[in-house]
PDB file of C-alpha atoms and ligand atoms in Angstrom:
ATOM      1  CA  MET A   1      -1.625-182.285  36.263  1.00  0.00           C
ATOM      2  CA  TYR A   2      -2.515-178.797  34.934  1.00  0.00           C
ATOM      3  CA  GLN A   3      -6.051-177.641  35.878  1.00  0.00           C
ATOM      4  CA  LEU A   4      -7.100-174.844  33.611  1.00  0.00           C
ATOM      5  CA  LYS A   5     -10.391-173.116  33.212  1.00  0.00           C
ATOM      6  CA  LEU A   6     -12.400-170.572  31.254  1.00  0.00           C
ATOM      7  CA  ILE A   7     -14.887-168.203  33.015  1.00  0.00           C
ATOM      8  CA  GLY A   8     -17.524-166.122  31.195  1.00  0.00           C
ATOM      9  CA  TYR A   9     -21.015-166.126  30.028  1.00  0.00           C
ATOM     10  CA  PRO A  10     -22.235-167.590  27.815  1.00  0.00           C
ATOM     11  CA  ILE A  11     -19.316-169.988  27.021  1.00  0.00           C
ATOM     12  CA  GLU A  12     -20.807-173.305  26.261  1.00  0.00           C
ATOM     13  CA  HIS A  13     -19.782-173.070  22.602  1.00  0.00           C
ATOM     14  CA  SER A  14     -16.268-171.642  23.335  1.00  0.00           C
ATOM     15  CA  LEU A  15     -13.530-173.000  21.265  1.00  0.00           C
ATOM     16  CA  SER A  16     -10.895-172.518  24.041  1.00  0.00           C
ATOM     17  CA  PRO A  17     -11.288-176.023  25.479  1.00  0.00           C
ATOM     18  CA  TRP A  18     -10.578-177.563  22.142  1.00  0.00           C
ATOM     19  CA  ILE A  19      -7.505-175.290  21.522  1.00  0.00           C
ATOM     20  CA  HIS A  20      -6.012-175.835  24.917  1.00  0.00           C
ATOM     21  CA  GLU A  21      -6.695-179.631  24.878  1.00  0.00           C
ATOM     22  CA  GLN A  22      -4.743-179.695  21.515  1.00  0.00           C
ATOM     23  CA  PHE A  23      -1.882-177.662  23.223  1.00  0.00           C
ATOM     24  CA  LEU A  24      -1.772-180.055  26.323  1.00  0.00           C
ATOM     25  CA  ALA A  25      -1.635-183.071  23.887  1.00  0.00           C
ATOM     26  CA  ARG A  26       1.061-181.325  21.800  1.00  0.00           C
ATOM     27  CA  THR A  27       3.279-180.524  24.853  1.00  0.00           C
ATOM     28  CA  LYS A  28       2.550-184.011  26.370  1.00  0.00           C
ATOM     29  CA  LEU A  29       1.398-182.287  29.589  1.00  0.00           C
ATOM     30  CA  ALA A  30      -1.281-183.900  31.694  1.00  0.00           C
ATOM     31  CA  GLY A  31      -4.165-181.646  32.372  1.00  0.00           C
ATOM     32  CA  THR A  32      -7.671-180.413  31.695  1.00  0.00           C
ATOM     33  CA  TYR A  33      -9.185-177.150  30.408  1.00  0.00           C
ATOM     34  CA  GLN A  34     -12.841-176.858  31.627  1.00  0.00           C
ATOM     35  CA  ILE A  35     -15.435-174.171  31.154  1.00  0.00           C
ATOM     36  CA  HIS A  36     -16.809-172.575  34.363  1.00  0.00           C
ATOM     37  CA  GLU A  37     -19.849-170.726  33.283  1.00  0.00           C
ATOM     38  CA  ILE A  38     -20.920-167.845  35.580  1.00  0.00           C
ATOM     39  CA  PRO A  39     -24.399-166.635  34.818  1.00  0.00           C
ATOM     40  CA  LEU A  40     -25.038-163.005  35.394  1.00  0.00           C
ATOM     41  CA  SER A  41     -27.454-163.964  38.259  1.00  0.00           C
ATOM     42  CA  ASP A  42     -24.680-165.663  40.166  1.00  0.00           C
ATOM     43  CA  SER A  43     -22.554-163.813  42.732  1.00  0.00           C
ATOM     44  CA  PHE A  44     -19.170-163.306  40.938  1.00  0.00           C
ATOM     45  CA  SER A  45     -17.258-162.909  44.276  1.00  0.00           C
ATOM     46  CA  GLU A  46     -18.673-166.256  45.585  1.00  0.00           C
ATOM     47  CA  GLN A  47     -17.533-167.955  42.395  1.00  0.00           C
ATOM     48  CA  MET A  48     -14.140-166.400  42.795  1.00  0.00           C
ATOM     49  CA  VAL A  49     -13.801-167.775  46.330  1.00  0.00           C
ATOM     50  CA  LYS A  50     -14.723-171.173  44.914  1.00  0.00           C
ATOM     51  CA  LEU A  51     -12.170-170.887  42.194  1.00  0.00           C
ATOM     52  CA  LYS A  52      -9.419-169.893  44.717  1.00  0.00           C
ATOM     53  CA  ARG A  53     -10.253-173.011  46.720  1.00  0.00           C
ATOM     54  CA  GLU A  54      -9.898-175.156  43.714  1.00  0.00           C
ATOM     55  CA  ASN A  55      -6.422-173.827  43.303  1.00  0.00           C
ATOM     56  CA  VAL A  56      -6.419-174.090  39.584  1.00  0.00           C
ATOM     57  CA  HIS A  57      -3.129-173.316  37.758  1.00  0.00           C
ATOM     58  CA  GLY A  58      -4.645-170.662  35.601  1.00  0.00           C
ATOM     59  CA  PHE A  59      -7.829-169.530  33.713  1.00  0.00           C
ATOM     60  CA  ASN A  60      -9.005-167.472  30.869  1.00  0.00           C
ATOM     61  CA  VAL A  61     -11.612-164.743  31.343  1.00  0.00           C
ATOM     62  CA  THR A  62     -13.969-163.763  28.636  1.00  0.00           C
ATOM     63  CA  VAL A  63     -17.060-161.586  28.136  1.00  0.00           C
ATOM     64  CA  PRO A  64     -18.523-160.110  30.361  1.00  0.00           C
ATOM     65  CA  TYR A  65     -15.946-160.471  33.134  1.00  0.00           C
ATOM     66  CA  LYS A  66     -12.605-159.107  31.637  1.00  0.00           C
ATOM     67  CA  GLN A  67     -12.884-155.978  33.823  1.00  0.00           C
ATOM     68  CA  THR A  68     -14.932-157.491  36.698  1.00  0.00           C
ATOM     69  CA  ILE A  69     -12.024-159.914  37.474  1.00  0.00           C
ATOM     70  CA  ILE A  70      -9.627-157.054  38.199  1.00  0.00           C
ATOM     71  CA  PRO A  71     -10.303-156.467  41.967  1.00  0.00           C
ATOM     72  CA  PHE A  72      -9.805-160.207  42.604  1.00  0.00           C
ATOM     73  CA  LEU A  73      -6.282-160.223  41.370  1.00  0.00           C
ATOM     74  CA  ASP A  74      -3.072-159.846  43.286  1.00  0.00           C
ATOM     75  CA  GLU A  75      -1.039-158.434  40.306  1.00  0.00           C
ATOM     76  CA  LEU A  76      -1.687-156.975  37.014  1.00  0.00           C
ATOM     77  CA  ASN A  77       0.975-157.098  34.234  1.00  0.00           C
ATOM     78  CA  GLU A  78       1.680-153.980  32.286  1.00  0.00           C
ATOM     79  CA  ASP A  79      -0.351-154.956  29.145  1.00  0.00           C
ATOM     80  CA  ALA A  80      -3.428-155.760  31.360  1.00  0.00           C
ATOM     81  CA  LYS A  81      -2.980-152.596  33.320  1.00  0.00           C
ATOM     82  CA  ARG A  82      -2.909-150.401  30.114  1.00  0.00           C
ATOM     83  CA  MET A  83      -5.987-152.267  28.708  1.00  0.00           C
ATOM     84  CA  GLY A  84      -7.844-152.243  31.984  1.00  0.00           C
ATOM     85  CA  ALA A  85      -8.964-155.734  30.971  1.00  0.00           C
ATOM     86  CA  VAL A  86      -7.731-159.309  31.765  1.00  0.00           C
ATOM     87  CA  ASN A  87      -8.164-162.423  29.491  1.00  0.00           C
ATOM     88  CA  THR A  88      -5.698-164.688  31.314  1.00  0.00           C
ATOM     89  CA  VAL A  89      -4.852-165.337  35.064  1.00  0.00           C
ATOM     90  CA  VAL A  90      -1.885-167.137  36.138  1.00  0.00           C
ATOM     91  CA  ASN A  91      -1.877-168.775  39.721  1.00  0.00           C
ATOM     92  CA  ASP A  92       1.756-168.098  40.946  1.00  0.00           C
ATOM     93  CA  ALA A  93       1.947-169.903  44.194  1.00  0.00           C
ATOM     94  CA  GLY A  94      -1.367-168.752  45.255  1.00  0.00           C
ATOM     95  CA  LYS A  95      -1.069-165.196  43.845  1.00  0.00           C
ATOM     96  CA  TRP A  96      -3.503-164.428  40.880  1.00  0.00           C
ATOM     97  CA  ILE A  97      -1.643-162.372  38.236  1.00  0.00           C
ATOM     98  CA  GLY A  98      -3.667-160.911  35.407  1.00  0.00           C
ATOM     99  CA  TYR A  99      -2.512-160.663  31.868  1.00  0.00           C
ATOM    100  CA  ASN A 100      -4.066-159.606  28.575  1.00  0.00           C
ATOM    101  CA  THR A 101      -2.984-161.764  25.554  1.00  0.00           C
ATOM    102  CA  ASP A 102      -5.609-160.518  23.090  1.00  0.00           C
ATOM    103  CA  GLY A 103      -3.431-157.771  21.482  1.00  0.00           C
ATOM    104  CA  SER A 104      -0.191-159.696  21.747  1.00  0.00           C
ATOM    105  CA  GLY A 105      -2.039-162.716  20.251  1.00  0.00           C
ATOM    106  CA  TYR A 106      -3.285-160.634  17.319  1.00  0.00           C
ATOM    107  CA  VAL A 107       0.223-159.396  16.559  1.00  0.00           C
ATOM    108  CA  ARG A 108       1.653-162.916  16.838  1.00  0.00           C
ATOM    109  CA  SER A 109      -1.024-164.215  14.367  1.00  0.00           C
ATOM    110  CA  LEU A 110      -0.379-161.476  11.913  1.00  0.00           C
ATOM    111  CA  GLU A 111       3.409-161.906  11.908  1.00  0.00           C
ATOM    112  CA  ASN A 112       3.038-165.719  11.718  1.00  0.00           C
ATOM    113  CA  ALA A 113       1.079-165.240   8.615  1.00  0.00           C
ATOM    114  CA  PHE A 114       3.269-162.514   7.142  1.00  0.00           C
ATOM    115  CA  PRO A 115       6.683-162.895   8.668  1.00  0.00           C
ATOM    116  CA  HIS A 116       8.130-160.073   6.550  1.00  0.00           C
ATOM    117  CA  LEU A 117       6.120-157.633   8.504  1.00  0.00           C
ATOM    118  CA  ALA A 118       8.310-158.163  11.583  1.00  0.00           C
ATOM    119  CA  THR A 119      11.346-157.071   9.727  1.00  0.00           C
ATOM    120  CA  GLU A 120       9.939-153.750   8.694  1.00  0.00           C
ATOM    121  CA  ARG A 121       7.704-152.887  11.655  1.00  0.00           C
ATOM    122  CA  ASP A 122       8.639-149.184  11.825  1.00  0.00           C
ATOM    123  CA  THR A 123       7.768-148.560   8.014  1.00  0.00           C
ATOM    124  CA  ASN A 124       4.618-150.384   7.601  1.00  0.00           C
ATOM    125  CA  ARG A 125       1.686-148.162   7.315  1.00  0.00           C
ATOM    126  CA  ILE A 126      -1.362-149.539   9.120  1.00  0.00           C
ATOM    127  CA  LEU A 127      -4.954-148.583   9.152  1.00  0.00           C
ATOM    128  CA  LEU A 128      -7.113-149.809  12.082  1.00  0.00           C
ATOM    129  CA  LEU A 129     -10.954-149.670  11.504  1.00  0.00           C
ATOM    130  CA  GLY A 130     -13.007-149.515  14.644  1.00  0.00           C
ATOM    131  CA  ALA A 131     -12.179-148.043  18.149  1.00  0.00           C
ATOM    132  CA  GLY A 132     -13.812-150.464  20.706  1.00  0.00           C
ATOM    133  CA  GLY A 133     -12.207-152.827  23.099  1.00  0.00           C
ATOM    134  CA  ALA A 134     -10.653-155.103  20.474  1.00  0.00           C
ATOM    135  CA  ALA A 135      -9.090-152.113  18.671  1.00  0.00           C
ATOM    136  CA  ARG A 136      -7.666-150.819  21.859  1.00  0.00           C
ATOM    137  CA  GLY A 137      -5.881-154.103  22.535  1.00  0.00           C
ATOM    138  CA  ILE A 138      -4.519-154.344  18.959  1.00  0.00           C
ATOM    139  CA  TYR A 139      -3.446-150.735  18.738  1.00  0.00           C
ATOM    140  CA  ASP A 140      -1.612-151.137  22.054  1.00  0.00           C
ATOM    141  CA  ALA A 141       0.097-154.380  21.055  1.00  0.00           C
ATOM    142  CA  LEU A 142       1.035-153.223  17.636  1.00  0.00           C
ATOM    143  CA  GLN A 143       2.760-150.060  19.002  1.00  0.00           C
ATOM    144  CA  HIS A 144       4.525-151.973  21.742  1.00  0.00           C
ATOM    145  CA  ALA A 145       5.840-154.530  19.127  1.00  0.00           C
ATOM    146  CA  GLY A 146       7.341-151.532  17.197  1.00  0.00           C
ATOM    147  CA  TYR A 147       4.780-150.579  14.562  1.00  0.00           C
ATOM    148  CA  LEU A 148       5.017-146.954  14.440  1.00  0.00           C
ATOM    149  CA  SER A 149       2.537-145.776  11.762  1.00  0.00           C
ATOM    150  CA  ILE A 150      -1.122-146.660  12.642  1.00  0.00           C
ATOM    151  CA  ASP A 151      -3.997-144.545  11.620  1.00  0.00           C
ATOM    152  CA  LEU A 152      -7.465-144.907  13.395  1.00  0.00           C
ATOM    153  CA  ALA A 153     -10.822-144.724  11.659  1.00  0.00           C
ATOM    154  CA  ASN A 154     -14.159-145.118  13.290  1.00  0.00           C
ATOM    155  CA  ARG A 155     -17.869-144.365  12.766  1.00  0.00           C
ATOM    156  CA  THR A 156     -17.800-142.275  15.914  1.00  0.00           C
ATOM    157  CA  LEU A 157     -14.826-140.067  15.417  1.00  0.00           C
ATOM    158  CA  GLU A 158     -14.664-139.167  19.121  1.00  0.00           C
ATOM    159  CA  ALA A 159     -14.029-142.824  20.023  1.00  0.00           C
ATOM    160  CA  ALA A 160     -11.054-142.944  17.595  1.00  0.00           C
ATOM    161  CA  LYS A 161      -9.688-139.581  18.986  1.00  0.00           C
ATOM    162  CA  HIS A 162     -10.000-141.096  22.516  1.00  0.00           C
ATOM    163  CA  LEU A 163      -8.120-144.149  21.527  1.00  0.00           C
ATOM    164  CA  SER A 164      -5.357-142.027  19.829  1.00  0.00           C
ATOM    165  CA  HIS A 165      -4.636-140.608  23.351  1.00  0.00           C
ATOM    166  CA  SER A 166      -2.807-144.020  23.979  1.00  0.00           C
ATOM    167  CA  LYS A 167      -0.349-143.257  21.200  1.00  0.00           C
ATOM    168  CA  LEU A 168       3.329-143.776  22.148  1.00  0.00           C
ATOM    169  CA  PRO A 169       5.483-140.723  21.719  1.00  0.00           C
ATOM    170  CA  GLU A 170       7.475-142.327  19.023  1.00  0.00           C
ATOM    171  CA  SER A 171       4.502-143.411  16.900  1.00  0.00           C
ATOM    172  CA  LYS A 172       2.497-141.563  14.317  1.00  0.00           C
ATOM    173  CA  THR A 173      -1.215-141.643  14.239  1.00  0.00           C
ATOM    174  CA  SER A 174      -3.947-139.778  12.291  1.00  0.00           C
ATOM    175  CA  VAL A 175      -7.599-140.077  13.153  1.00  0.00           C
ATOM    176  CA  LYS A 176      -9.993-140.377  10.219  1.00  0.00           C
ATOM    177  CA  THR A 177     -13.630-140.728   9.513  1.00  0.00           C
ATOM    178  CA  LEU A 178     -14.774-143.923   7.699  1.00  0.00           C
ATOM    179  CA  ALA A 179     -15.278-141.820   4.524  1.00  0.00           C
ATOM    180  CA  GLU A 180     -11.655-140.542   4.602  1.00  0.00           C
ATOM    181  CA  ALA A 181     -10.340-144.003   5.332  1.00  0.00           C
ATOM    182  CA  GLU A 182     -12.313-145.332   2.384  1.00  0.00           C
ATOM    183  CA  LYS A 183     -10.590-142.828   0.101  1.00  0.00           C
ATOM    184  CA  SER A 184      -7.148-143.565   1.264  1.00  0.00           C
ATOM    185  CA  VAL A 185      -7.060-147.337   1.564  1.00  0.00           C
ATOM    186  CA  ALA A 186      -4.434-147.530  -1.262  1.00  0.00           C
ATOM    187  CA  THR A 187      -1.940-145.789   0.967  1.00  0.00           C
ATOM    188  CA  TYR A 188      -1.775-148.512   3.543  1.00  0.00           C
ATOM    189  CA  ASP A 189       0.252-151.843   3.679  1.00  0.00           C
ATOM    190  CA  VAL A 190      -2.024-153.393   6.288  1.00  0.00           C
ATOM    191  CA  ILE A 191      -5.710-152.838   7.006  1.00  0.00           C
ATOM    192  CA  ILE A 192      -7.233-154.226  10.098  1.00  0.00           C
ATOM    193  CA  GLN A 193     -10.998-154.456  10.666  1.00  0.00           C
ATOM    194  CA  THR A 194     -11.657-154.702  14.423  1.00  0.00           C
ATOM    195  CA  SER A 195     -15.352-153.893  14.606  1.00  0.00           C
ATOM    196  CA  SER A 196     -18.312-156.406  14.714  1.00  0.00           C
ATOM    197  CA  VAL A 197     -19.498-155.237  11.261  1.00  0.00           C
ATOM    198  CA  GLY A 198     -20.057-158.351   8.915  1.00  0.00           C
ATOM    199  CA  MET A 199     -20.625-160.759  11.810  1.00  0.00           C
ATOM    200  CA  LYS A 200     -23.372-163.353  11.481  1.00  0.00           C
ATOM    201  CA  PRO A 201     -26.314-162.696  10.855  1.00  0.00           C
ATOM    202  CA  HIS A 202     -25.283-159.420   9.109  1.00  0.00           C
ATOM    203  CA  VAL A 203     -22.985-161.013   6.712  1.00  0.00           C
ATOM    204  CA  GLU A 204     -23.524-158.632   3.827  1.00  0.00           C
ATOM    205  CA  ASN A 205     -22.201-155.714   5.728  1.00  0.00           C
ATOM    206  CA  THR A 206     -18.736-154.107   5.353  1.00  0.00           C
ATOM    207  CA  ILE A 207     -17.366-151.171   7.361  1.00  0.00           C
ATOM    208  CA  ILE A 208     -15.984-149.346   4.333  1.00  0.00           C
ATOM    209  CA  SER A 209     -15.795-149.945   0.657  1.00  0.00           C
ATOM    210  CA  LEU A 210     -12.410-151.372  -0.705  1.00  0.00           C
ATOM    211  CA  LYS A 211     -12.885-150.171  -4.221  1.00  0.00           C
ATOM    212  CA  HIS A 212      -9.592-148.228  -4.062  1.00  0.00           C
ATOM    213  CA  LEU A 213      -7.650-151.104  -2.559  1.00  0.00           C
ATOM    214  CA  LYS A 214      -4.254-151.869  -4.129  1.00  0.00           C
ATOM    215  CA  LYS A 215      -3.103-155.471  -4.955  1.00  0.00           C
ATOM    216  CA  GLY A 216      -0.847-157.002  -2.248  1.00  0.00           C
ATOM    217  CA  THR A 217      -2.239-155.011   0.619  1.00  0.00           C
ATOM    218  CA  ILE A 218      -2.631-157.213   3.744  1.00  0.00           C
ATOM    219  CA  VAL A 219      -6.389-157.158   4.886  1.00  0.00           C
ATOM    220  CA  SER A 220      -7.302-158.564   8.210  1.00  0.00           C
ATOM    221  CA  ASP A 221     -10.711-158.914   9.795  1.00  0.00           C
ATOM    222  CA  ILE A 222     -11.079-160.060  13.479  1.00  0.00           C
ATOM    223  CA  VAL A 223     -14.586-161.304  12.815  1.00  0.00           C
ATOM    224  CA  TYR A 224     -14.537-165.044  12.467  1.00  0.00           C
ATOM    225  CA  GLN A 225     -18.270-165.834  12.074  1.00  0.00           C
ATOM    226  CA  PRO A 226     -18.410-166.300   9.079  1.00  0.00           C
ATOM    227  CA  ILE A 227     -14.778-167.396   8.654  1.00  0.00           C
ATOM    228  CA  GLU A 228     -14.465-165.347   5.517  1.00  0.00           C
ATOM    229  CA  THR A 229     -16.368-162.027   5.854  1.00  0.00           C
ATOM    230  CA  LYS A 230     -17.629-160.030   2.986  1.00  0.00           C
ATOM    231  CA  PHE A 231     -14.926-157.595   3.696  1.00  0.00           C
ATOM    232  CA  LEU A 232     -12.258-160.313   3.182  1.00  0.00           C
ATOM    233  CA  LYS A 233     -13.986-161.647   0.209  1.00  0.00           C
ATOM    234  CA  ILE A 234     -13.982-158.248  -1.487  1.00  0.00           C
ATOM    235  CA  ALA A 235     -10.311-157.752  -0.436  1.00  0.00           C
ATOM    236  CA  LYS A 236      -9.390-161.017  -1.957  1.00  0.00           C
ATOM    237  CA  SER A 237     -11.026-160.030  -5.223  1.00  0.00           C
ATOM    238  CA  HIS A 238      -8.844-156.955  -5.286  1.00  0.00           C
ATOM    239  CA  GLY A 239      -5.670-159.159  -5.043  1.00  0.00           C
ATOM    240  CA  ALA A 240      -5.181-158.486  -1.298  1.00  0.00           C
ATOM    241  CA  LEU A 241      -3.477-160.995   0.988  1.00  0.00           C
ATOM    242  CA  ILE A 242      -6.012-161.842   3.597  1.00  0.00           C
ATOM    243  CA  HIS A 243      -5.898-162.775   7.380  1.00  0.00           C
ATOM    244  CA  HIS A 244      -8.790-164.500   9.149  1.00  0.00           C
ATOM    245  CA  GLY A 245     -10.225-163.637  12.550  1.00  0.00           C
ATOM    246  CA  HIS A 246      -9.921-167.106  13.956  1.00  0.00           C
ATOM    247  CA  MET A 247      -6.105-166.804  13.817  1.00  0.00           C
ATOM    248  CA  MET A 248      -6.277-164.146  16.655  1.00  0.00           C
ATOM    249  CA  LEU A 249      -8.308-166.651  18.711  1.00  0.00           C
ATOM    250  CA  LEU A 250      -5.597-169.286  18.239  1.00  0.00           C
ATOM    251  CA  PHE A 251      -2.521-167.096  19.091  1.00  0.00           C
ATOM    252  CA  GLN A 252      -4.077-165.314  22.069  1.00  0.00           C
ATOM    253  CA  ALA A 253      -4.489-168.932  23.430  1.00  0.00           C
ATOM    254  CA  GLN A 254      -0.996-169.870  22.596  1.00  0.00           C
ATOM    255  CA  HIS A 255       0.308-166.842  24.560  1.00  0.00           C
ATOM    256  CA  ALA A 256      -1.904-167.833  27.563  1.00  0.00           C
ATOM    257  CA  PHE A 257      -0.776-171.416  27.490  1.00  0.00           C
ATOM    258  CA  GLU A 258       2.849-170.244  27.567  1.00  0.00           C
ATOM    259  CA  LEU A 259       2.130-168.178  30.516  1.00  0.00           C
ATOM    260  CA  TRP A 260       0.473-171.027  32.559  1.00  0.00           C
ATOM    261  CA  THR A 261       2.893-173.722  31.635  1.00  0.00           C
ATOM    262  CA  GLY A 262       6.214-172.011  30.564  1.00  0.00           C
ATOM    263  CA  GLN A 263       6.155-174.255  27.487  1.00  0.00           C
ATOM    264  CA  LYS A 264       6.254-173.120  23.891  1.00  0.00           C
ATOM    265  CA  VAL A 265       3.675-174.821  21.680  1.00  0.00           C
ATOM    266  CA  THR A 266       3.200-174.857  17.980  1.00  0.00           C
ATOM    267  CA  THR A 267      -0.240-174.004  16.335  1.00  0.00           C
ATOM    268  CA  GLU A 268       0.822-175.722  13.114  1.00  0.00           C
ATOM    269  CA  GLY A 269      -2.206-177.315  11.368  1.00  0.00           C
ATOM    270  CA  MET A 270      -4.653-175.983  14.025  1.00  0.00           C
ATOM    271  CA  ASP A 271      -5.826-173.063  11.805  1.00  0.00           C
ATOM    272  CA  ILE A 272      -7.321-175.566   9.318  1.00  0.00           C
ATOM    273  CA  ALA A 273      -8.884-177.737  11.999  1.00  0.00           C
ATOM    274  CA  LEU A 274     -10.314-174.641  13.722  1.00  0.00           C
ATOM    275  CA  LYS A 275     -11.729-173.427  10.418  1.00  0.00           C
ATOM    276  CA  ASN A 276     -13.401-176.713   9.848  1.00  0.00           C
ATOM    277  CA  ILE A 277     -14.906-176.703  13.322  1.00  0.00           C
ATOM    278  CA  LEU A 278     -16.197-173.121  12.890  1.00  0.00           C
ATOM    279  CA  GLU A 279     -17.654-173.931   9.402  1.00  0.00           C
ATOM    280  CA  GLY A 280     -19.332-176.998  10.763  1.00  0.00           C
ATOM    281  CA  GLU A 281     -21.220-175.456  13.615  1.00  0.00           C
ATOM    282  CA  SER A 282     -22.352-172.201  15.147  1.00  0.00           C
ATOM    283  CA  PHE A 283     -20.034-170.973  17.912  1.00  0.00           C
ATOM    284  CA  VAL A 284     -20.720-167.788  19.747  1.00  0.00           C
ATOM    285  CA  ASN A 285     -17.884-167.065  22.034  1.00  0.00           C
ATOM    286  CA  ARG A 286     -14.130-166.985  22.554  1.00  0.00           C
TER     287      ARG A 286
HETATM  288  P1  ATR B   1     -15.308-154.764  21.027  1.00  0.00           P
HETATM  289  O1  ATR B   1     -15.074-154.533  22.535  1.00  0.00           O
HETATM  290  O2  ATR B   1     -15.675-156.249  20.588  1.00  0.00           O
HETATM  291  O3  ATR B   1     -14.350-154.084  20.139  1.00  0.00           O
HETATM  292  P2  ATR B   1     -17.239-152.571  21.050  1.00  0.00           P
HETATM  293  O4  ATR B   1     -16.460-151.932  22.180  1.00  0.00           O
HETATM  294  O5  ATR B   1     -18.739-152.621  21.156  1.00  0.00           O
HETATM  295  O6  ATR B   1     -16.751-154.010  20.752  1.00  0.00           O
HETATM  296  O7  ATR B   1     -16.819-151.780  19.728  1.00  0.00           O
HETATM  297  C1  ATR B   1     -17.440-151.930  18.586  1.00  0.00           C
HETATM  298  C2  ATR B   1     -16.788-151.204  17.402  1.00  0.00           C
HETATM  299  O8  ATR B   1     -17.499-151.485  16.251  1.00  0.00           O
HETATM  300  C3  ATR B   1     -16.800-149.651  17.599  1.00  0.00           C
HETATM  301  O9  ATR B   1     -15.667-149.145  16.907  1.00  0.00           O
HETATM  302  C4  ATR B   1     -18.063-149.328  16.869  1.00  0.00           C
HETATM  303  O10 ATR B   1     -18.168-148.001  16.253  1.00  0.00           O
HETATM  304  P3  ATR B   1     -18.773-146.811  17.211  1.00  0.00           P
HETATM  305  O11 ATR B   1     -17.682-146.465  18.071  1.00  0.00           O
HETATM  306  O12 ATR B   1     -19.125-145.768  16.202  1.00  0.00           O
HETATM  307  O13 ATR B   1     -19.983-147.457  17.922  1.00  0.00           O
HETATM  308  C5  ATR B   1     -17.939-150.274  15.647  1.00  0.00           C
HETATM  309  N1  ATR B   1     -19.270-150.525  14.987  1.00  0.00           N
HETATM  310  C6  ATR B   1     -20.259-151.420  15.425  1.00  0.00           C
HETATM  311  N2  ATR B   1     -21.262-151.380  14.489  1.00  0.00           N
HETATM  312  C7  ATR B   1     -20.865-150.592  13.505  1.00  0.00           C
HETATM  313  C8  ATR B   1     -21.446-150.296  12.241  1.00  0.00           C
HETATM  314  N3  ATR B   1     -22.640-150.713  11.811  1.00  0.00           N
HETATM  315  N4  ATR B   1     -20.807-149.490  11.396  1.00  0.00           N
HETATM  316  C9  ATR B   1     -19.630-148.971  11.752  1.00  0.00           C
HETATM  317  N5  ATR B   1     -18.967-149.268  12.956  1.00  0.00           N
HETATM  318  C10 ATR B   1     -19.601-150.098  13.843  1.00  0.00           C
END
C-alpha cells in the first residue's frame, strides 16, 4: 500500500492528487496520495518529524518548501544538487533521498509531443525566455539531455548571465535582451517561455512580440492558467506548433511516480482530462 503525499502551501487546489491517483489506478498499485499542507506559521521541522514517523513511501514538495526541505534529507541526487531545489522525496528504507523532476519532466513532455526533437537534440536551436527557478531547471535538463544550442533571454540581463554560468562545456549559449530575442525569433526551432508573464489575471500580457516568428517553430509556454496563453494563441496564428504548460505538470509527476514505485506509467489521455479540469475550475498550485 503506497502512502504518498504532497507538502507545500497553499496546496488545496493542487492537481497532483488527481494525477497520482490516476497513476495508481493505471498501474493497479494500492495506495493513496494526500495533501499535507504546512502553513507558514507551522514549525517545518516539527512537521518533518511527523512525516518521518508516518514512514510514507515518498512525497512531492512544492512552493515554498523546495529549498527548505534540503537539510532534512539524507541524500540529494545530482539534478537536485545542481538545482539546489527538491520536488520529490523517496523514502529508501528510512533514508530520505531528494530529486528534482521539474526539468526532466519538462524535457519528457516536450519530446513526448515532438518525438523528432529527440533525434536531433544537438542541432536544434532553442530560445529560453525567463531566468527564474523554472528556467534554471529546464536549462539544466535540456543540456543534460543533449540539447547543445540554448540561448537565454530575460528582462533583467544579469539574471540570464548568471544562469548562463551553468552552461556545460560542450553547449553553446548566447545571452540576449528581450528586444534582441524578439528580433531573432525566426532563427530558432524551439522557443520556451518560462516566466509568469501571461498568467491569470494578466492574460493579455506576452513576454515578447512574435511578429517575426516562422511557421513550424515549436512554441512552448509553461504557464497553464489559462491553458492557452496569449503567447501560444499568437504563436498558433503564425503557424507555430504549440506546447501547453500543463504537460510539464503531468510529466514531472510521471517521473516522480516512477521514482517512488519503480513502475512505468503512461500519461495517455490524461492531458485532455487535465485540460478539462483546469478549464473548469481555478487551480493555483502544482
Ligand atoms: P520561477 O521560480 O517560477 O521561475 P521567478 O524566479 O520569480 O519564478 O522568475 C520569474 C521570471 O519571470 C524571471 O525571469 C522574471 O524576469 P526578471 O529576472 O527580470 O525579474 C520574469 N518576469 C516576471 N515578470 C515579468 C515581466 N512582466 N516581464 C518580463 N519578465 C518577467
